[in-house]
Amino acid sequence: DVYKRQVSTQSTWGQTYILISHKIKMSHDIDLFKLFRVDGRKPNEVRNIECKFGVCPEYDGSSYFKQGLTEILCLVSGPRENRNRETLLNINFVSLVMAGIDRTRKMKSDRDKQEFAENLRITFEDIIIQENYQRSQIDVTLILIQSDGGSRAAAVNALYLALLDAGVAMKDFLVGCTFGVLNGEAMLDLTNNEEREATVDGVVAILLKNSNIALLDLKGSKTTRADFERLTNLAISGCQRIYQIIRERVIDLSVRNLITSR
């Protein structure tokens, strides 16, 4: 009753707005906090993406991928002849000193990167048309310039663009997206702070033709089958959204390069 009298007696628009907003906060306080994250995104939203390829002409292929504040540079040398190769892809994943990783976490972070690099090798060798490169080797360097979460998905996307720039023949488009559970809420494209607090933290990469999962790297507490399916479906939708953004950027960049070359 007091609340209603206050609203009716305040005549100016500004004062009335403040009282109404207080009423909304009182009745929907929890829902409002769940709707938006610290950076203003909804749980199913991804950060702004910037991508380029051919950024280092001295390499056979190169790309730059930025998602939010996370930045990755990918450099590809090859394909080159190597009759004694053990694997087609040789992937090295490194961080710059200024990448924003605490010293106490650096050793574990470096170990995790090399493990993920091996997962990347297996995944990408499966989509590369290997008949074309039976006696060849491709050297890849992924450089994490700045880290603010989602570096594994950014590495997937940067590597695909760099291989594309190098003219490597592949069966399908591969795109990655991170996902996780924070305070019981499933969400996409986690930041560093969100990854630290998440009970589940993972990355998925899918093939675009049939949305089949080509790579899944999951960390955290155990999940039920229903929750796992819900998370992977959310991640797949995130991959499809990221693909559309990358596709638009690549087409736009290709058109610009074509115009400037004339």
Short mmCIF file of C-alpha atoms in Angstrom, two decimals:
data_model
loop_
_atom_site.label_atom_id
_atom_site.label_comp_id
_atom_site.label_asym_id
_atom_site.label_seq_id
_atom_site.Cartn_x
_atom_site.Cartn_y
_atom_site.Cartn_z
CA ASP A 1 0.00 0.00 0.00
CA VAL A 2 2.79 2.41 0.89
CA TYR A 3 4.44 1.50 -2.37
CA LYS A 4 1.32 2.32 -4.39
CA ARG A 5 0.84 5.66 -2.64
CA GLN A 6 4.44 6.63 -3.41
CA VAL A 7 4.04 5.86 -7.10
CA SER A 8 0.77 7.82 -7.33
CA THR A 9 2.06 10.90 -5.50
CA GLN A 10 5.27 11.30 -7.48
CA SER A 11 4.40 13.20 -10.61
CA THR A 12 7.73 13.55 -12.43
CA TRP A 13 8.67 10.84 -14.92
CA GLY A 14 12.13 10.32 -13.43
CA GLN A 15 10.87 9.70 -9.89
CA THR A 16 8.11 7.38 -11.05
CA TYR A 17 10.60 5.39 -13.11
CA ILE A 18 12.89 4.92 -10.11
CA LEU A 19 10.05 3.63 -7.95
CA ILE A 20 8.84 1.22 -10.62
CA SER A 21 12.37 -0.10 -11.16
CA HIS A 22 12.64 -0.75 -7.43
CA LYS A 23 9.40 -2.71 -7.58
CA ILE A 24 10.77 -4.85 -10.41
CA LYS A 25 13.96 -5.50 -8.46
CA MET A 26 12.00 -6.57 -5.37
CA SER A 27 9.74 -9.00 -7.22
CA HIS A 28 12.19 -10.44 -9.78
CA ASP A 29 15.57 -10.00 -8.12
CA ILE A 30 16.88 -13.55 -8.74
CA ASP A 31 15.61 -13.71 -12.34
CA LEU A 32 17.29 -10.43 -13.25
CA PHE A 33 20.67 -11.65 -12.03
CA LYS A 34 20.30 -14.94 -13.92
CA LEU A 35 19.42 -13.18 -17.18
CA PHE A 36 22.74 -11.34 -17.53
CA ARG A 37 26.39 -12.09 -16.83
CA VAL A 38 29.05 -9.70 -15.51
CA ASP A 39 29.91 -8.50 -19.04
CA GLY A 40 26.24 -7.96 -19.92
CA ARG A 41 25.77 -11.09 -22.06
CA LYS A 42 22.96 -13.59 -21.74
CA PRO A 43 24.00 -17.20 -20.93
CA ASN A 44 23.67 -18.30 -24.57
CA GLU A 45 25.51 -15.33 -26.10
CA VAL A 46 29.08 -15.36 -27.43
CA ARG A 47 31.52 -12.46 -27.33
CA ASN A 48 32.46 -10.25 -30.26
CA ILE A 49 34.61 -12.04 -32.84
CA GLU A 50 37.31 -10.64 -35.13
CA CYS A 51 39.20 -12.89 -37.54
CA LYS A 52 41.68 -12.46 -40.38
CA PHE A 53 43.78 -14.78 -42.52
CA GLY A 54 46.95 -14.20 -44.53
CA VAL A 55 48.24 -11.90 -41.78
CA CYS A 56 51.87 -13.18 -42.06
CA PRO A 57 52.78 -13.49 -45.77
CA GLU A 58 56.13 -15.16 -44.98
CA TYR A 59 54.23 -18.29 -43.89
CA ASP A 60 52.28 -20.65 -46.14
CA GLY A 61 49.18 -19.99 -44.06
CA SER A 62 48.31 -17.72 -41.15
CA SER A 63 45.35 -16.39 -39.23
CA TYR A 64 44.45 -14.08 -36.37
CA PHE A 65 41.43 -14.86 -34.22
CA LYS A 66 40.05 -12.69 -31.44
CA GLN A 67 37.02 -13.50 -29.30
CA GLY A 68 36.31 -11.02 -26.56
CA LEU A 69 39.75 -10.27 -25.12
CA THR A 70 41.24 -13.64 -26.08
CA GLU A 71 43.64 -13.39 -29.04
CA ILE A 72 45.40 -16.17 -30.96
CA LEU A 73 47.80 -16.09 -33.90
CA CYS A 74 48.20 -19.28 -35.95
CA LEU A 75 51.17 -19.85 -38.29
CA VAL A 76 51.37 -22.73 -40.78
CA SER A 77 54.46 -23.92 -42.67
CA GLY A 78 53.81 -26.49 -45.37
CA PRO A 79 52.69 -28.84 -46.65
CA ARG A 80 56.35 -29.75 -47.28
CA GLU A 81 57.89 -33.06 -48.26
CA ASN A 82 58.98 -35.32 -45.43
CA ARG A 83 59.16 -39.02 -46.28
CA ASN A 84 60.11 -39.98 -42.71
CA ARG A 85 57.30 -38.15 -40.94
CA GLU A 86 55.47 -39.80 -38.06
CA THR A 87 52.39 -37.57 -38.27
CA LEU A 88 50.99 -35.21 -40.87
CA LEU A 89 50.51 -32.34 -38.42
CA ASN A 90 53.09 -31.07 -35.97
CA ILE A 91 51.29 -28.64 -33.62
CA ASN A 92 52.94 -26.44 -31.02
CA PHE A 93 50.70 -24.36 -28.71
CA VAL A 94 52.52 -21.60 -26.79
CA SER A 95 51.66 -18.47 -24.76
CA LEU A 96 53.32 -15.09 -24.78
CA VAL A 97 54.66 -13.90 -21.42
CA MET A 98 52.07 -11.12 -21.37
CA ALA A 99 49.14 -13.43 -22.16
CA GLY A 100 47.59 -12.89 -18.73
CA ILE A 101 48.40 -16.26 -17.14
CA ASP A 102 49.51 -16.33 -13.50
CA ARG A 103 52.99 -17.78 -12.90
CA THR A 104 51.58 -20.31 -10.45
CA ARG A 105 49.22 -21.59 -13.15
CA LYS A 106 51.71 -21.39 -16.05
CA MET A 107 53.20 -24.89 -15.70
CA LYS A 108 49.78 -26.55 -15.58
CA SER A 109 48.59 -24.27 -18.38
CA ASP A 110 51.53 -25.24 -20.62
CA ARG A 111 50.92 -28.94 -19.95
CA ASP A 112 47.21 -28.55 -20.72
CA LYS A 113 48.06 -26.76 -23.98
CA GLN A 114 50.31 -29.56 -25.18
CA GLU A 115 47.66 -32.15 -24.32
CA PHE A 116 45.07 -30.11 -26.20
CA ALA A 117 47.49 -29.69 -29.12
CA GLU A 118 47.59 -33.48 -29.42
CA ASN A 119 43.77 -33.57 -29.43
CA LEU A 120 43.82 -30.92 -32.15
CA ARG A 121 46.26 -32.97 -34.22
CA ILE A 122 44.08 -36.07 -34.10
CA THR A 123 40.93 -34.08 -34.89
CA PHE A 124 42.34 -32.13 -37.82
CA GLU A 125 44.17 -35.10 -39.33
CA ASP A 126 40.78 -36.79 -39.49
CA ILE A 127 39.23 -33.98 -41.59
CA ILE A 128 42.25 -33.31 -43.84
CA ILE A 129 42.16 -35.27 -47.09
CA GLN A 130 45.31 -37.24 -46.28
CA GLU A 131 45.55 -38.94 -49.68
CA ASN A 132 46.88 -35.61 -50.96
CA TYR A 133 49.64 -35.44 -48.33
CA GLN A 134 50.95 -38.98 -47.84
CA ARG A 135 54.61 -37.87 -47.85
CA SER A 136 54.12 -34.41 -46.44
CA GLN A 137 54.31 -32.63 -43.12
CA ILE A 138 52.56 -29.48 -41.91
CA ASP A 139 54.05 -27.50 -39.03
CA VAL A 140 51.65 -25.41 -36.97
CA THR A 141 52.36 -22.86 -34.25
CA LEU A 142 49.49 -21.50 -32.18
CA ILE A 143 50.44 -18.39 -30.19
CA LEU A 144 48.16 -17.29 -27.38
CA ILE A 145 48.67 -13.53 -27.36
CA GLN A 146 46.11 -12.73 -24.68
CA SER A 147 43.94 -15.01 -22.58
CA ASP A 148 40.49 -14.21 -21.21
CA GLY A 149 38.81 -17.61 -21.48
CA GLY A 150 37.82 -19.71 -24.47
CA SER A 151 41.39 -20.18 -25.71
CA ARG A 152 40.77 -23.82 -26.73
CA ALA A 153 37.84 -22.91 -29.00
CA ALA A 154 39.77 -19.93 -30.38
CA ALA A 155 42.66 -22.30 -31.19
CA VAL A 156 40.31 -24.59 -33.16
CA ASN A 157 38.94 -21.69 -35.19
CA ALA A 158 42.31 -20.04 -35.77
CA LEU A 159 43.86 -23.33 -36.90
CA TYR A 160 41.09 -24.05 -39.38
CA LEU A 161 41.41 -20.57 -40.93
CA ALA A 162 45.21 -20.87 -41.17
CA LEU A 163 45.01 -24.29 -42.87
CA LEU A 164 42.42 -22.85 -45.23
CA ASP A 165 44.80 -19.99 -46.01
CA ALA A 166 47.59 -22.53 -46.69
CA GLY A 167 45.37 -24.29 -49.24
CA VAL A 168 45.12 -27.53 -47.28
CA ALA A 169 42.25 -29.66 -48.60
CA MET A 170 39.69 -30.57 -45.90
CA LYS A 171 36.45 -32.53 -45.92
CA ASP A 172 34.35 -30.07 -43.94
CA PHE A 173 34.32 -26.82 -41.97
CA LEU A 174 35.31 -27.30 -38.32
CA VAL A 175 34.26 -24.72 -35.72
CA GLY A 176 34.64 -24.70 -31.92
CA CYS A 177 32.89 -23.14 -28.94
CA THR A 178 33.41 -23.34 -25.17
CA PHE A 179 30.63 -24.00 -22.69
CA GLY A 180 30.21 -24.51 -18.97
CA VAL A 181 28.02 -24.49 -15.89
CA LEU A 182 28.27 -21.61 -13.43
CA ASN A 183 25.99 -21.33 -10.39
CA GLY A 184 23.80 -24.04 -11.91
CA GLU A 185 23.36 -22.09 -15.17
CA ALA A 186 24.55 -23.49 -18.52
CA MET A 187 26.33 -20.89 -20.63
CA LEU A 188 28.49 -20.37 -23.72
CA ASP A 189 31.89 -18.78 -24.28
CA LEU A 190 33.16 -18.45 -20.71
CA THR A 191 35.62 -15.73 -19.66
CA ASN A 192 38.66 -16.48 -17.47
CA ASN A 193 36.82 -15.63 -14.26
CA GLU A 194 33.84 -17.74 -15.29
CA GLU A 195 36.09 -20.71 -16.15
CA ARG A 196 37.71 -20.54 -12.69
CA GLU A 197 34.34 -20.65 -10.92
CA ALA A 198 32.56 -23.08 -13.27
CA THR A 199 31.70 -26.57 -12.02
CA VAL A 200 31.81 -27.83 -15.62
CA ASP A 201 34.07 -26.37 -18.31
CA GLY A 202 34.39 -27.77 -21.82
CA VAL A 203 35.00 -27.15 -25.49
CA VAL A 204 33.27 -28.77 -28.44
CA ALA A 205 34.10 -28.64 -32.16
CA ILE A 206 31.60 -29.74 -34.78
CA LEU A 207 31.56 -30.50 -38.49
CA LEU A 208 29.13 -28.18 -40.20
CA LYS A 209 27.60 -30.58 -42.75
CA ASN A 210 25.87 -32.77 -40.18
CA SER A 211 26.68 -31.07 -36.84
CA ASN A 212 28.60 -34.17 -35.74
CA ILE A 213 30.92 -33.62 -32.78
CA ALA A 214 34.55 -33.97 -33.91
CA LEU A 215 36.19 -32.85 -30.66
CA LEU A 216 34.99 -32.79 -27.06
CA ASP A 217 37.21 -31.78 -24.14
CA LEU A 218 35.32 -31.70 -20.82
CA LYS A 219 36.55 -30.85 -17.33
CA GLY A 220 34.79 -30.58 -13.98
CA SER A 221 32.28 -32.45 -11.87
CA LYS A 222 30.18 -35.37 -13.07
CA THR A 223 27.00 -34.58 -15.00
CA THR A 224 23.88 -36.61 -15.66
CA ARG A 225 23.13 -37.87 -19.16
CA ALA A 226 20.28 -35.36 -19.50
CA ASP A 227 22.50 -32.44 -18.39
CA PHE A 228 25.29 -33.60 -20.72
CA GLU A 229 22.92 -33.68 -23.70
CA ARG A 230 21.57 -30.25 -22.76
CA LEU A 231 25.10 -28.84 -22.54
CA THR A 232 26.27 -30.34 -25.84
CA ASN A 233 23.13 -29.12 -27.64
CA LEU A 234 23.80 -25.62 -26.29
CA ALA A 235 27.44 -25.86 -27.40
CA ILE A 236 26.45 -27.05 -30.89
CA SER A 237 24.11 -24.06 -31.25
CA GLY A 238 27.02 -21.84 -30.17
CA CYS A 239 29.27 -23.40 -32.83
CA GLN A 240 26.66 -22.76 -35.51
CA ARG A 241 26.37 -19.14 -34.40
CA ILE A 242 30.15 -18.68 -34.44
CA TYR A 243 30.34 -20.28 -37.90
CA GLN A 244 27.92 -17.68 -39.28
CA ILE A 245 30.03 -14.87 -37.81
CA ILE A 246 33.29 -16.34 -39.18
CA ARG A 247 31.70 -16.95 -42.58
CA GLU A 248 30.56 -13.33 -42.82
CA ARG A 249 34.01 -12.06 -41.79
CA VAL A 250 35.83 -14.37 -44.24
CA ILE A 251 33.58 -13.43 -47.17
CA ASP A 252 33.91 -9.73 -46.35
CA LEU A 253 37.70 -10.01 -46.09
CA SER A 254 37.93 -12.03 -49.33
CA VAL A 255 35.90 -9.41 -51.22
CA ARG A 256 38.08 -6.59 -49.84
CA ASN A 257 41.28 -8.40 -50.85
CA LEU A 258 39.88 -9.03 -54.32
CA ILE A 259 38.98 -5.35 -54.77
CA THR A 260 42.34 -4.04 -53.52
CA SER A 261 44.30 -6.48 -55.72
CA ARG A 262 42.78 -5.07 -58.89
#
